[in-house]
């Protein structure tokens, strides 16, 4: 029998004293004081204390004594003020308790494999008993936030006249990009659907159809090896617009970003957001998604290095290497000799063969290589880095790639260790004008930096024929705290340019027609200029929830091996099922 | 170069006269009058007339003369009032035109394979060129409506404290129910994910997790042979609640139904909706999803038939058949002898070996069998059916199933042909208390009428042991205009009852544990009483859009053979892809 609840467990306050109420929920804690039995009862909305007094009768008290954590119960009783001194100001319901007159146990529970309110259990156990793991208040909070982010996205997009259109999950395999999940067809032997890596082509077709403004909170799939920040299925806010240039898409999305920043970051953003050219981001931060909560800019010091006697620098010059560095405020004081060995090792893990460190002191530099830096050279370095006594200058002489990777990682490590920023703040920026193509030496052809449908910058169009690697794309990434929160491009709407790009990517006209014929046909039939973006929904939840593991942001996630430890998916199936799909295992 | 639009093509009115504007869109029509060239330009929001006058220059006029339908253009000009008599009151923009001063062609288009504003093309062509088909205003309207229905669903559910939680698409195959789509695992050879037929078990687990109120607009998949009203992937509003009984779920959903009825049907619904027992629906309408826009109730006339001399009725009685009929107002006048032969044939297509028809006249009955009905028997029939002169009585003597099926189909055919209802109205009702199980003679076991997780009615629980076929379920279907718009049940939250039902369904305890162990484990670990419902989103769009083909409600639908005629999915894949998935084709 159901004791229909009159209130949730997060609702009762002094205003309700004297009312007859009914609550439903889980036993969160119990205390048997002989004369009095106390039960905390919990639901999604909160926790309420229930007391079984002697006046309620021996039978009811005996029943209450049988309760254990995680039993599911219904309780009827009267709201009463707690005794003075027994109030719990941390709880919304902490001023009251319910004096029980009736108790119904809906379901019992053995002692759970981990405490719902205890320390975080190991992840394997959490995933196996996900239905218990999700009872933990930390996770309940994440999925309430996830819901709110989704609803806000939909509201803002709808208010801006975007239509949510659902695109197919059962699509066609496009071998560009990541590996596809395949679905064998029962009706068409030897034919396979593919799960979408993104709704990219469908959303472009919707623009050709004149939908003008499209969005979808879309499930996407990539059959790739997983890491802590990746899942085989993930969700993105997918957006496409017609008759726009790159700045229009960015401006439009900033409305959403500002709404999110306000609701979930408690911050009034100043728009437009900071925009940085890809080339500048690589030069100043060694990274195309720089964390701009702190400065710590990379500086080229090759010209100054030339004035030293330091052989490492001379060799670097001969090798055509770059010589770049950063200067960490307070790092000279903070890091011991041993710490600096650790930083050198850390830089080495990104390929740096050495790390030159200089502790900036009032008058001079300290460190094993300081002797190579004459006073006038030291002065120039001080000036380049705006260095003050107590700072730490770190210099790497190596290739473009190694200097970028080692210094950008040093940069984020030092910023965190030296507490150069408040980790609770958010910094939003756009990185723009990415290269269109990258030369793939192994395949002997160009590969698309974003995807093959990206429009070059108009002023670079002529370079498609002469120097494709120099062509910049109408591409933009939204970067939050050093994470790529989203990215987009203006698409090619001209079938001639699209064919030219397919050719650069090594597709013959026949292959292009076979793989992307429907797109080319759409472009030839009145395609408008269009572009769009996709934001990583899971990642936004992670950012605003202050988490670092994507699995905590997905209700039923999979392990790094793609297994659902709760249901056991993927599982074995009946031979009949494979036969119907015209496949059989090929094991070797 | 993009001429950035200042307005949409559905926006300009007399208020804008004199303003400089820019529009973007597709050429919807063109008329060359020599001195004047007129272009209608179209976007999602409307159509605007543009005129190229001699004053704009010969070059611009020449450029305009090159335009053809479906070219994508940008136009700059000045808004002017149309000449008196040239206004088009049917268009929001019909009072004005734009006098062009600049024209940019973004993309050309050949003559499309069908006219965007012409008659409906054949479906194969429509699906192949879906990106053009979707330009047709009828379809644009459908997807705007679809968007609005989805947003309303989300708003109403969110307002009622439901959380949208996403459940996995890559799940585990559960061989109960329809055929699964499978996804081979690359990491686990011979293991397969299955695409969900619904999020059923996940949403139940969310209740065990204490989420209390869940919804999701969820993509679902069934690998079944398709019909006009079915697609391999479809979308449902999926809902689950804790601590509820069946009426609570119905009451909650009525809030949403009323909001949809108001916004999309223009109707203030009176709540609660009409509720009819499954048994009564079958008896009164021969159908568990009766169309209640009209009465035309089935009546049992076995007792009256007994009083006739008609041999067919006597034989029916001996065979234990039922004798049931309907009476169609005005049908006696409307149907000719030949029409009635047609109705007899129609009834025969549902297994009826004959159809007794009686035209009700002022004093007597007419028809070949009327002679068997004596005046006092006729009087009783008149009374039973409340029949009046001009009406038509149709009687079938056959099994329960055949009388139900033939009469329910006659009922809906006659109601449509005799215009007994306004096809633009909606009637919403609940059919409740379905049977829990059906005996599957072929398999020699019971099968679940809904699914194996459905809770019996409490007062029928004892019948599980003695007479399972008699057990009624806590199940409810939402019926709109004779279509099942949704359905749900209260679920089993007691692990003992769940095991008992698995046993009735022929699962040994080991099989139950192997297939549904995680559910049983969840039920044993503090599962609350819970229940839910799913509404067919595609079908609701179809109903409110006044359509009959589900493919018109899905942006990129598949044919009856599961093919996407535009992309060619399912397609062939590279042998490497199959090898990575450890499968090979098994053709024979």
XYZ file of N, CA and C in Angstrom, chain A residues 2 4-5 24-26 44-45 70 72 106-110 131 134-135 140 143-144 146-147 151 154 158 161-173 179 181-193 195 202 205 207-213 216 219 221 223-225 233 235 243-245 248 493 495 518 521-529 537 555-556 558 561-564 566-567 569-573 577-578 580-587, chain B residues 2 4-5 24-26 44-45 70 72 106-110 131 134-135 140 143-144 146-147 151 154 158 161-173 179 181-184 186-193 195 202 205 207-213 215-216 219 221 223-225 233 235 243-245 248 493 495 518 521-529 537 555-556 558 561-564 566-567 569-573 577-578 580-587:
672
model
N 0.486 2.216 -0.796
C 1.274 3.435 -0.919
C 0.724 4.498 0.032
N 0.557 7.950 0.196
C 0.856 9.000 -0.771
C 1.487 10.201 -0.086
N 2.641 10.635 -0.598
C 3.354 11.711 0.076
C 2.644 13.043 -0.097
N 7.868 9.989 1.625
C 8.370 8.747 1.028
C 9.861 8.917 0.784
N 10.624 7.873 0.993
C 12.052 7.993 0.705
C 12.856 6.832 1.238
N 14.160 7.055 1.284
C 15.098 6.020 1.710
C 15.613 6.334 3.116
N 15.331 12.830 -3.469
C 16.124 13.730 -4.323
C 16.171 15.143 -3.761
N 15.169 15.515 -2.969
C 15.012 16.915 -2.609
C 15.631 17.258 -1.267
N 18.915 2.488 3.590
C 18.494 2.216 2.208
C 17.186 1.425 2.104
N 13.307 1.415 1.737
C 12.414 2.411 1.135
C 11.125 2.408 1.928
N 8.277 -0.232 1.843
C 8.013 -0.635 0.453
C 8.978 -1.708 -0.005
N 10.225 -1.586 0.439
C 11.236 -2.549 0.049
C 12.364 -2.493 1.063
N 12.930 -3.649 1.342
C 14.087 -3.710 2.218
C 15.348 -3.578 1.381
N 16.481 -3.558 2.044
C 17.757 -3.506 1.330
C 18.809 -4.149 2.213
N 19.671 -4.977 1.639
C 20.796 -5.452 2.427
C 21.762 -4.287 2.639
N 23.241 1.948 -9.968
C 21.947 2.397 -9.417
C 22.084 2.839 -7.962
N 24.444 6.280 -8.131
C 23.681 7.477 -8.504
C 22.834 8.028 -7.355
N 22.697 7.239 -6.291
C 22.000 7.788 -5.120
C 22.864 8.782 -4.365
N 23.742 13.062 -7.750
C 22.402 13.626 -7.969
C 22.543 15.091 -8.413
N 23.484 15.468 -12.118
C 22.462 15.242 -13.139
C 21.347 16.275 -13.075
N 21.184 16.885 -11.928
C 20.278 18.039 -11.867
C 20.901 19.189 -12.669
N 23.082 18.861 -15.094
C 23.064 18.458 -16.506
C 21.703 18.775 -17.133
N 20.650 18.451 -16.421
C 19.299 18.781 -16.892
C 19.156 20.287 -17.110
N 18.301 22.285 -20.560
C 17.089 23.087 -20.738
C 17.449 24.536 -21.081
N 18.395 24.720 -24.761
C 17.218 24.662 -25.626
C 16.445 25.971 -25.593
N 16.049 28.247 -28.852
C 14.679 28.441 -29.331
C 14.343 29.931 -29.378
N 15.312 31.586 -32.413
C 14.663 31.142 -33.643
C 15.285 29.895 -34.260
N 16.088 29.180 -33.484
C 16.605 27.902 -33.982
C 15.548 26.820 -33.789
N 15.496 25.894 -34.750
C 14.582 24.759 -34.657
C 15.371 23.508 -34.292
N 14.860 22.759 -33.335
C 15.506 21.477 -33.030
C 14.980 20.434 -34.010
N 15.880 19.862 -34.763
C 15.508 18.821 -35.738
C 16.328 17.583 -35.414
N 15.673 16.430 -35.356
C 16.388 15.183 -35.080
C 16.910 14.564 -36.373
N 18.163 14.181 -36.353
C 18.780 13.538 -37.519
C 18.999 12.062 -37.202
N 19.191 11.245 -38.238
C 19.217 9.788 -38.008
C 20.404 9.319 -37.176
N 20.173 8.263 -36.411
C 21.258 7.540 -35.748
C 21.759 6.427 -36.665
N 20.848 5.859 -37.441
C 21.257 4.840 -38.405
C 21.606 5.540 -39.718
N 22.907 5.773 -39.942
C 23.337 6.506 -41.125
C 24.282 5.684 -41.978
N 25.048 6.404 -42.755
C 25.964 5.724 -43.648
C 27.399 5.946 -43.200
N 28.233 4.945 -43.367
C 29.619 5.037 -42.947
C 30.385 6.010 -43.839
N 36.862 6.128 -36.297
C 36.313 4.822 -36.658
C 34.824 4.790 -36.358
N 31.138 3.015 -35.539
C 30.390 1.841 -35.098
C 29.480 1.415 -36.244
N 29.408 0.135 -36.513
C 28.588 -0.358 -37.613
C 27.409 -1.181 -37.096
N 26.321 -1.156 -37.866
C 25.110 -1.910 -37.535
C 24.725 -2.728 -38.758
N 24.855 -4.049 -38.699
C 24.529 -4.861 -39.880
C 23.044 -4.769 -40.214
N 22.752 -4.768 -41.505
C 21.361 -4.698 -41.955
C 20.800 -6.102 -42.157
N 19.611 -6.334 -41.629
C 18.955 -7.625 -41.813
C 18.358 -7.729 -43.200
N 17.864 -6.611 -43.712
C 17.156 -6.616 -44.991
C 18.151 -6.619 -46.159
N 19.297 -6.000 -45.970
C 20.284 -5.889 -47.035
C 21.569 -6.595 -46.604
N 21.731 -7.869 -46.951
C 22.939 -8.587 -46.539
C 24.193 -7.849 -46.991
N 25.235 -7.900 -46.169
C 26.518 -7.256 -46.481
C 26.441 -5.740 -46.525
N 25.385 -5.188 -46.043
C 25.274 -3.733 -45.947
C 25.156 -3.352 -44.476
N 25.680 -2.170 -44.176
C 25.806 -1.760 -42.777
C 25.387 -0.305 -42.629
N 24.667 -0.033 -41.554
C 24.493 1.346 -41.130
C 25.712 1.729 -40.293
N 26.739 4.427 -37.008
C 26.257 5.420 -36.039
C 27.006 6.731 -36.292
N 24.019 15.942 -42.247
C 22.577 16.176 -42.156
C 22.278 17.644 -41.853
N 22.642 19.611 -44.891
C 21.507 19.399 -45.796
C 20.281 20.169 -45.312
N 20.375 23.021 -43.991
C 20.564 24.393 -44.466
C 20.189 24.493 -45.944
N 20.583 23.493 -46.725
C 20.201 23.465 -48.147
C 18.674 23.430 -48.264
N 18.019 22.819 -47.259
C 16.555 22.749 -47.256
C 15.900 24.041 -46.805
N 16.710 24.999 -46.367
C 16.124 26.281 -45.987
C 15.655 26.350 -44.545
N 16.119 25.456 -43.677
C 15.684 25.544 -42.280
C 16.312 26.724 -41.547
N 17.350 27.293 -42.159
C 17.896 28.576 -41.725
C 18.648 28.497 -40.408
N 18.034 27.988 -39.362
C 18.700 27.877 -38.070
C 18.289 26.551 -37.431
N 20.392 20.801 -32.301
C 20.001 19.503 -31.785
C 20.968 19.175 -30.642
N 23.206 12.790 -29.847
C 24.114 11.733 -29.435
C 25.049 11.411 -30.585
N 28.829 9.184 -31.797
C 29.483 7.915 -31.513
C 30.843 7.854 -32.183
N 34.142 5.034 -32.303
C 34.703 3.768 -31.847
C 36.212 3.924 -31.713
N 36.623 4.694 -30.722
C 38.037 4.958 -30.511
C 38.438 4.450 -29.141
N 39.738 4.285 -28.929
C 40.197 3.895 -27.612
C 39.919 5.036 -26.644
N 29.963 6.930 -26.648
C 28.850 7.790 -27.054
C 28.890 9.037 -26.204
N 27.481 13.477 -26.121
C 26.382 14.341 -26.542
C 26.918 15.716 -26.875
N 23.388 31.855 -44.201
C 23.637 33.268 -44.516
C 24.473 33.941 -43.423
N 25.542 33.275 -43.050
C 26.377 33.815 -41.979
C 27.852 33.716 -42.329
N 28.651 34.548 -41.660
C 30.098 34.443 -41.661
C 30.538 33.997 -40.274
N 29.430 35.871 -37.218
C 28.007 35.749 -36.871
C 27.764 34.546 -35.978
N 29.984 26.116 -49.459
C 28.671 25.995 -50.105
C 28.806 25.997 -51.620
N 30.033 24.133 -54.860
C 30.413 22.758 -55.231
C 31.797 22.685 -55.886
N 25.689 12.751 -52.458
C 24.461 13.447 -52.039
C 24.763 14.852 -51.547
N 25.499 16.898 -54.706
C 24.216 17.147 -55.367
C 23.467 18.260 -54.639
N 23.499 18.234 -53.317
C 22.816 19.284 -52.549
C 23.469 20.639 -52.799
N 24.804 20.675 -52.842
C 25.483 21.953 -53.068
C 25.155 22.516 -54.445
N 24.957 21.602 -55.414
C 24.639 22.071 -56.772
C 23.201 22.534 -56.907
N 22.355 22.204 -55.923
C 20.929 22.519 -56.029
C 20.509 23.671 -55.129
N 21.335 24.719 -55.103
C 20.894 25.900 -54.347
C 21.257 25.825 -52.886
N 22.550 25.655 -52.583
C 22.991 25.652 -51.181
C 23.323 27.072 -50.759
N 22.820 27.503 -49.610
C 23.132 28.849 -49.127
C 24.488 28.858 -48.430
N 25.122 30.005 -48.283
C 26.285 30.096 -47.393
C 25.836 29.689 -45.987
N 28.558 18.814 -24.751
C 27.606 18.919 -23.626
C 28.188 18.254 -22.385
N 25.041 9.305 -17.095
C 24.296 8.507 -16.118
C 24.777 7.059 -16.104
N 24.918 6.463 -17.300
C 25.336 5.072 -17.375
C 26.536 4.975 -18.313
N 30.514 3.974 -19.782
C 31.238 2.742 -20.045
C 32.683 2.893 -19.581
N 37.342 0.151 -21.586
C 37.217 -0.908 -22.567
C 35.832 -0.952 -23.197
N 35.031 0.068 -22.954
C 33.721 0.134 -23.595
C 32.682 -0.778 -22.979
N 32.913 -1.211 -21.746
C 31.976 -2.129 -21.092
C 31.068 -1.369 -20.137
N 29.801 -1.767 -20.100
C 28.897 -1.297 -19.064
C 28.923 -2.349 -17.961
N 27.445 -2.625 -15.268
C 26.176 -2.949 -14.640
C 25.376 -3.959 -15.471
N 25.165 -3.637 -16.746
C 24.347 -4.530 -17.586
C 25.188 -5.616 -18.245
N 26.896 -5.053 -20.988
C 27.044 -4.754 -22.418
C 28.493 -4.385 -22.719
N 29.034 -4.769 -23.879
C 28.412 -5.609 -24.902
C 28.348 -7.057 -24.441
N 27.322 -7.795 -24.880
C 27.144 -9.167 -24.432
C 27.129 -10.140 -25.595
N 27.010 -11.391 -25.259
C 26.858 -12.386 -26.318
C 25.401 -12.385 -26.772
N 25.178 -12.874 -27.970
C 23.810 -12.900 -28.493
C 23.533 -14.299 -29.038
N 20.316 -14.550 -33.923
C 20.380 -13.106 -34.180
C 21.446 -12.775 -35.222
N 22.601 -13.452 -35.130
C 23.668 -13.195 -36.112
C 23.245 -13.691 -37.488
N 20.292 -13.894 -38.734
C 19.338 -12.955 -39.334
C 20.043 -11.734 -39.913
N 21.201 -11.412 -39.327
C 21.936 -10.233 -39.794
C 22.996 -10.596 -40.832
N 23.049 -11.873 -41.196
C 23.966 -12.317 -42.256
C 25.425 -12.059 -41.900
N 25.753 -12.237 -40.640
C 27.160 -12.125 -40.251
C 27.524 -13.329 -39.392
N 28.823 -13.574 -39.309
C 29.295 -14.552 -38.326
C 30.623 -14.064 -37.773
N 30.991 -14.564 -36.603
C 32.235 -14.096 -36.009
C 33.420 -14.491 -36.876
N 34.405 -13.639 -36.950
C 35.662 -13.941 -37.638
C 36.759 -13.785 -36.602
N 37.115 -14.907 -35.980
C 38.092 -14.847 -34.891
C 39.400 -15.449 -35.366
N 28.863 38.129 -48.773
C 27.555 37.986 -48.151
C 26.916 39.358 -47.969
N 24.615 40.882 -45.845
C 24.018 40.456 -44.580
C 22.571 40.921 -44.473
N 21.679 39.998 -44.214
C 20.259 40.359 -44.231
C 19.893 41.233 -43.040
N 17.927 37.638 -47.831
C 18.608 36.445 -48.349
C 17.562 35.364 -48.527
N 17.707 34.581 -49.586
C 16.750 33.486 -49.736
C 16.831 32.825 -51.105
N 15.798 32.047 -51.376
C 15.726 31.293 -52.625
C 14.734 31.964 -53.583
N 12.596 30.474 -44.717
C 11.728 29.707 -43.798
C 10.571 30.554 -43.282
N 10.751 31.877 -43.293
C 9.799 32.744 -42.627
C 8.739 33.317 -43.571
N 14.971 28.587 -57.402
C 15.868 27.895 -56.453
C 17.301 28.405 -56.475
N 20.023 30.785 -55.022
C 20.132 31.378 -53.683
C 20.751 32.756 -53.839
N 24.475 33.641 -54.606
C 25.350 32.786 -53.784
C 25.562 31.433 -54.434
N 24.509 30.914 -55.034
C 24.594 29.623 -55.687
C 23.483 29.537 -56.723
N 23.795 28.862 -57.822
C 22.796 28.623 -58.852
C 22.113 27.287 -58.563
N 21.145 26.961 -59.372
C 20.474 25.671 -59.238
C 19.936 25.279 -60.596
N 20.087 24.014 -60.957
C 19.415 23.565 -62.176
C 17.914 23.498 -61.895
N 16.659 16.886 -49.457
C 17.049 18.269 -49.157
C 16.222 19.269 -49.950
N 12.355 18.880 -48.385
C 12.185 19.599 -47.118
C 12.024 21.106 -47.322
N 12.309 21.579 -48.540
C 12.044 23.004 -48.813
C 10.555 23.284 -48.964
N 8.148 22.159 -44.128
C 8.736 23.132 -43.204
C 7.796 23.310 -42.010
N 8.032 20.477 -39.437
C 9.188 20.432 -38.540
C 9.229 21.617 -37.576
N 8.567 22.699 -37.951
C 8.367 23.776 -36.976
C 7.430 23.279 -35.875
N 6.950 20.148 -35.059
C 7.670 19.112 -34.304
C 8.560 19.748 -33.226
N 9.267 20.789 -33.624
C 10.087 21.525 -32.668
C 9.231 22.051 -31.516
N 9.537 21.195 -27.522
C 9.852 22.206 -26.512
C 8.753 22.288 -25.459
N 9.109 19.410 -23.057
C 10.201 19.621 -22.105
C 9.823 20.656 -21.055
N 9.578 19.735 -17.181
C 10.510 20.428 -16.285
C 9.741 21.184 -15.196
N 8.937 19.252 -12.304
C 10.052 18.731 -11.514
C 10.664 17.448 -12.053
N 10.380 17.127 -13.314
C 11.030 15.973 -13.930
C 12.415 16.393 -14.420
N 13.364 15.468 -14.320
C 14.724 15.709 -14.820
C 14.915 14.932 -16.111
N 15.464 15.601 -17.121
C 15.794 14.875 -18.345
C 17.164 14.210 -18.150
N 17.195 12.908 -18.251
C 18.442 12.152 -18.119
C 18.614 11.323 -19.382
N 19.829 11.379 -19.950
C 20.094 10.598 -21.157
C 20.556 9.184 -20.802
N 19.968 8.218 -21.438
C 20.343 6.820 -21.221
C 21.092 6.305 -22.454
N 21.865 5.222 -22.300
C 22.747 4.790 -23.393
C 22.006 4.338 -24.655
N 22.647 4.580 -25.778
C 22.203 4.006 -27.050
C 22.899 2.658 -27.259
N 24.126 2.551 -26.794
C 24.843 1.279 -26.882
C 24.544 0.489 -25.614
N 23.592 -0.447 -25.713
C 23.167 -1.199 -24.547
C 23.338 -2.691 -24.756
N 22.585 -3.435 -23.975
C 22.702 -4.879 -24.045
C 21.452 -5.469 -24.682
N 21.632 -6.519 -25.464
C 20.502 -7.143 -26.143
C 19.620 -7.860 -25.127
N 12.848 -7.424 -32.410
C 14.210 -7.779 -32.816
C 15.140 -6.581 -32.578
N 18.549 -4.242 -33.134
C 19.709 -3.897 -33.956
C 20.961 -4.167 -33.135
N 21.960 -4.775 -33.736
C 23.185 -5.107 -33.008
C 24.368 -4.296 -33.518
N 25.319 -4.052 -32.638
C 26.540 -3.307 -32.969
C 27.733 -4.145 -32.498
N 28.505 -4.701 -33.433
C 29.631 -5.535 -33.010
C 30.667 -4.707 -32.247
N 34.470 -3.908 -31.191
C 35.835 -4.054 -31.672
C 36.741 -4.590 -30.561
N 36.485 -4.129 -29.334
C 37.362 -4.483 -28.213
C 37.052 -5.891 -27.704
N 35.786 -6.286 -27.798
C 35.382 -7.595 -27.275
C 34.867 -8.471 -28.420
N 35.718 -9.273 -29.025
C 35.256 -10.101 -30.150
C 34.059 -10.956 -29.738
N 33.150 -11.145 -30.693
C 31.944 -11.962 -30.472
C 30.993 -11.366 -29.444
N 31.182 -10.129 -29.100
C 30.239 -9.452 -28.211
C 29.600 -8.287 -28.963
N 28.372 -8.003 -28.614
C 27.586 -7.040 -29.370
C 26.839 -6.113 -28.435
N 26.818 -4.851 -28.792
C 25.877 -3.938 -28.172
C 24.541 -4.083 -28.906
N 21.012 -1.674 -29.835
C 20.374 -0.361 -29.736
C 19.064 -0.529 -28.958
N 16.698 1.198 -17.959
C 17.475 2.324 -17.429
C 16.595 3.275 -16.631
N 15.961 1.833 -13.330
C 17.146 1.950 -12.478
C 17.303 3.372 -11.941
N 14.925 5.248 -11.113
C 14.015 5.339 -9.954
C 14.658 4.681 -8.729
N 15.306 3.539 -8.940
C 16.013 2.889 -7.826
C 17.094 3.830 -7.288
N 17.644 4.673 -8.185
C 18.671 5.637 -7.776
C 18.097 6.853 -7.062
N 16.776 6.951 -7.017
C 16.181 8.062 -6.303
C 16.000 9.328 -7.131
N 16.018 9.201 -8.470
C 15.826 10.416 -9.269
C 14.388 10.920 -9.220
N 13.480 10.063 -8.762
C 12.120 10.458 -8.418
C 11.247 10.756 -9.639
N 11.697 11.649 -10.493
C 10.917 11.971 -11.690
C 11.874 12.141 -12.861
N 12.413 12.151 -17.233
C 11.895 12.060 -18.594
C 13.058 12.154 -19.563
N 12.762 11.797 -20.789
C 13.736 11.899 -21.859
C 12.972 11.844 -23.173
N 15.511 8.423 -28.490
C 15.495 7.670 -29.739
C 15.438 6.178 -29.403
N 14.770 2.019 -31.165
C 15.107 1.278 -32.387
C 14.434 -0.084 -32.361
N 14.190 -3.452 -35.075
C 14.511 -4.012 -36.386
C 13.347 -4.886 -36.840
N 12.246 -4.229 -37.180
C 11.048 -4.938 -37.600
C 10.694 -4.525 -39.010
N 9.862 -5.357 -39.648
C 9.416 -4.974 -40.976
C 8.538 -3.740 -40.849
N 13.955 3.672 -36.578
C 14.249 4.485 -35.401
C 13.112 5.469 -35.221
N 11.033 8.157 -32.028
C 11.311 8.953 -30.839
C 10.127 8.900 -29.901
N 6.990 6.401 -6.302
C 5.977 6.561 -5.259
C 4.617 6.941 -5.856
N 4.234 6.220 -6.885
C 2.979 6.550 -7.559
C 2.165 5.290 -7.836
N 0.866 5.511 -8.020
C -0.029 4.484 -8.542
C -0.449 4.902 -9.946
N -1.926 8.297 -10.582
C -1.002 9.432 -10.451
C -0.289 9.699 -11.767
N 8.047 -3.558 -8.258
C 9.215 -3.125 -7.482
C 9.613 -4.184 -6.462
N 11.041 -7.757 -5.718
C 11.825 -8.765 -6.443
C 11.156 -10.135 -6.473
N 20.896 -7.616 -13.254
C 21.115 -6.256 -12.746
C 19.806 -5.622 -12.307
N 18.910 -7.346 -8.987
C 19.808 -6.809 -7.976
C 19.332 -5.428 -7.540
N 18.927 -4.606 -8.494
C 18.438 -3.257 -8.167
C 17.158 -3.340 -7.340
N 16.254 -4.270 -7.705
C 15.003 -4.384 -6.949
C 15.272 -4.822 -5.514
N 16.313 -5.632 -5.335
C 16.623 -6.117 -3.985
C 17.324 -5.051 -3.141
N 17.809 -3.992 -3.783
C 18.589 -2.974 -3.058
C 17.816 -1.679 -2.845
N 16.550 -1.818 -2.459
C 15.809 -0.612 -2.113
C 15.169 0.068 -3.316
N 14.313 -0.682 -4.023
C 13.602 -0.092 -5.160
C 12.293 0.495 -4.674
N 11.981 1.717 -5.054
C 10.716 2.332 -4.635
C 9.583 1.855 -5.554
N 8.343 1.948 -5.106
C 7.231 1.764 -6.039
C 7.369 2.792 -7.158
N 6.309 10.315 -29.946
C 6.511 11.709 -30.379
C 6.191 11.853 -31.867
N 12.680 13.933 -40.318
C 13.426 14.748 -41.279
C 14.083 13.885 -42.361
N 14.758 12.827 -41.935
C 15.442 11.957 -42.898
C 14.989 10.520 -42.657
N 13.460 6.544 -43.480
C 13.871 5.413 -44.301
C 12.665 4.790 -44.986
N 11.964 -0.649 -46.727
C 13.068 -1.598 -46.656
C 14.226 -1.075 -45.797
N 14.009 0.017 -45.107
C 15.037 0.514 -44.195
C 16.162 1.254 -44.898
N 15.929 1.711 -46.118
C 16.962 2.405 -46.880
C 16.768 3.912 -46.790
N 17.876 4.645 -46.672
C 17.849 6.087 -46.831
C 18.197 6.369 -48.291
N 18.543 8.984 -49.924
C 19.431 10.112 -50.180
C 20.893 9.733 -49.974
N 21.225 9.187 -48.819
C 22.629 8.857 -48.530
C 23.007 7.468 -49.013
N 22.302 4.792 -47.252
C 22.453 3.902 -46.090
C 21.322 2.870 -46.087
N 21.581 1.608 -45.670
C 22.886 1.069 -45.303
C 23.762 0.867 -46.541
N 25.076 0.992 -46.359
C 25.985 0.882 -47.489
C 27.001 -0.215 -47.278
N 27.831 -0.400 -48.282
C 28.921 -1.351 -48.116
C 30.044 -0.658 -47.336
N 30.895 -1.447 -46.740
C 32.002 -0.870 -45.964
C 33.290 -1.558 -46.381
N 37.141 -2.600 -42.078
C 36.206 -2.260 -41.008
C 35.597 -3.516 -40.380
N 35.246 -4.491 -41.222
C 34.659 -5.724 -40.694
C 35.692 -6.513 -39.897
N 38.196 -5.390 -38.251
C 38.386 -4.772 -36.926
C 37.280 -5.156 -35.952
N 36.102 -5.435 -36.518
C 34.965 -5.775 -35.660
C 34.829 -7.278 -35.466
N 35.754 -8.042 -36.050
C 35.765 -9.499 -35.880
C 34.500 -10.161 -36.419
N 34.019 -9.632 -37.526
C 32.873 -10.292 -38.170
C 33.158 -10.451 -39.643
N 32.449 -11.371 -40.274
C 32.473 -11.445 -41.725
C 31.081 -11.788 -42.213
N 30.814 -11.485 -43.471
C 29.483 -11.758 -43.988
C 29.227 -13.257 -43.993
N 28.000 -13.643 -43.708
C 27.586 -15.041 -43.808
C 26.416 -15.074 -44.780
N 26.749 -15.346 -46.039
C 25.706 -15.287 -47.069
C 25.397 -16.702 -47.513
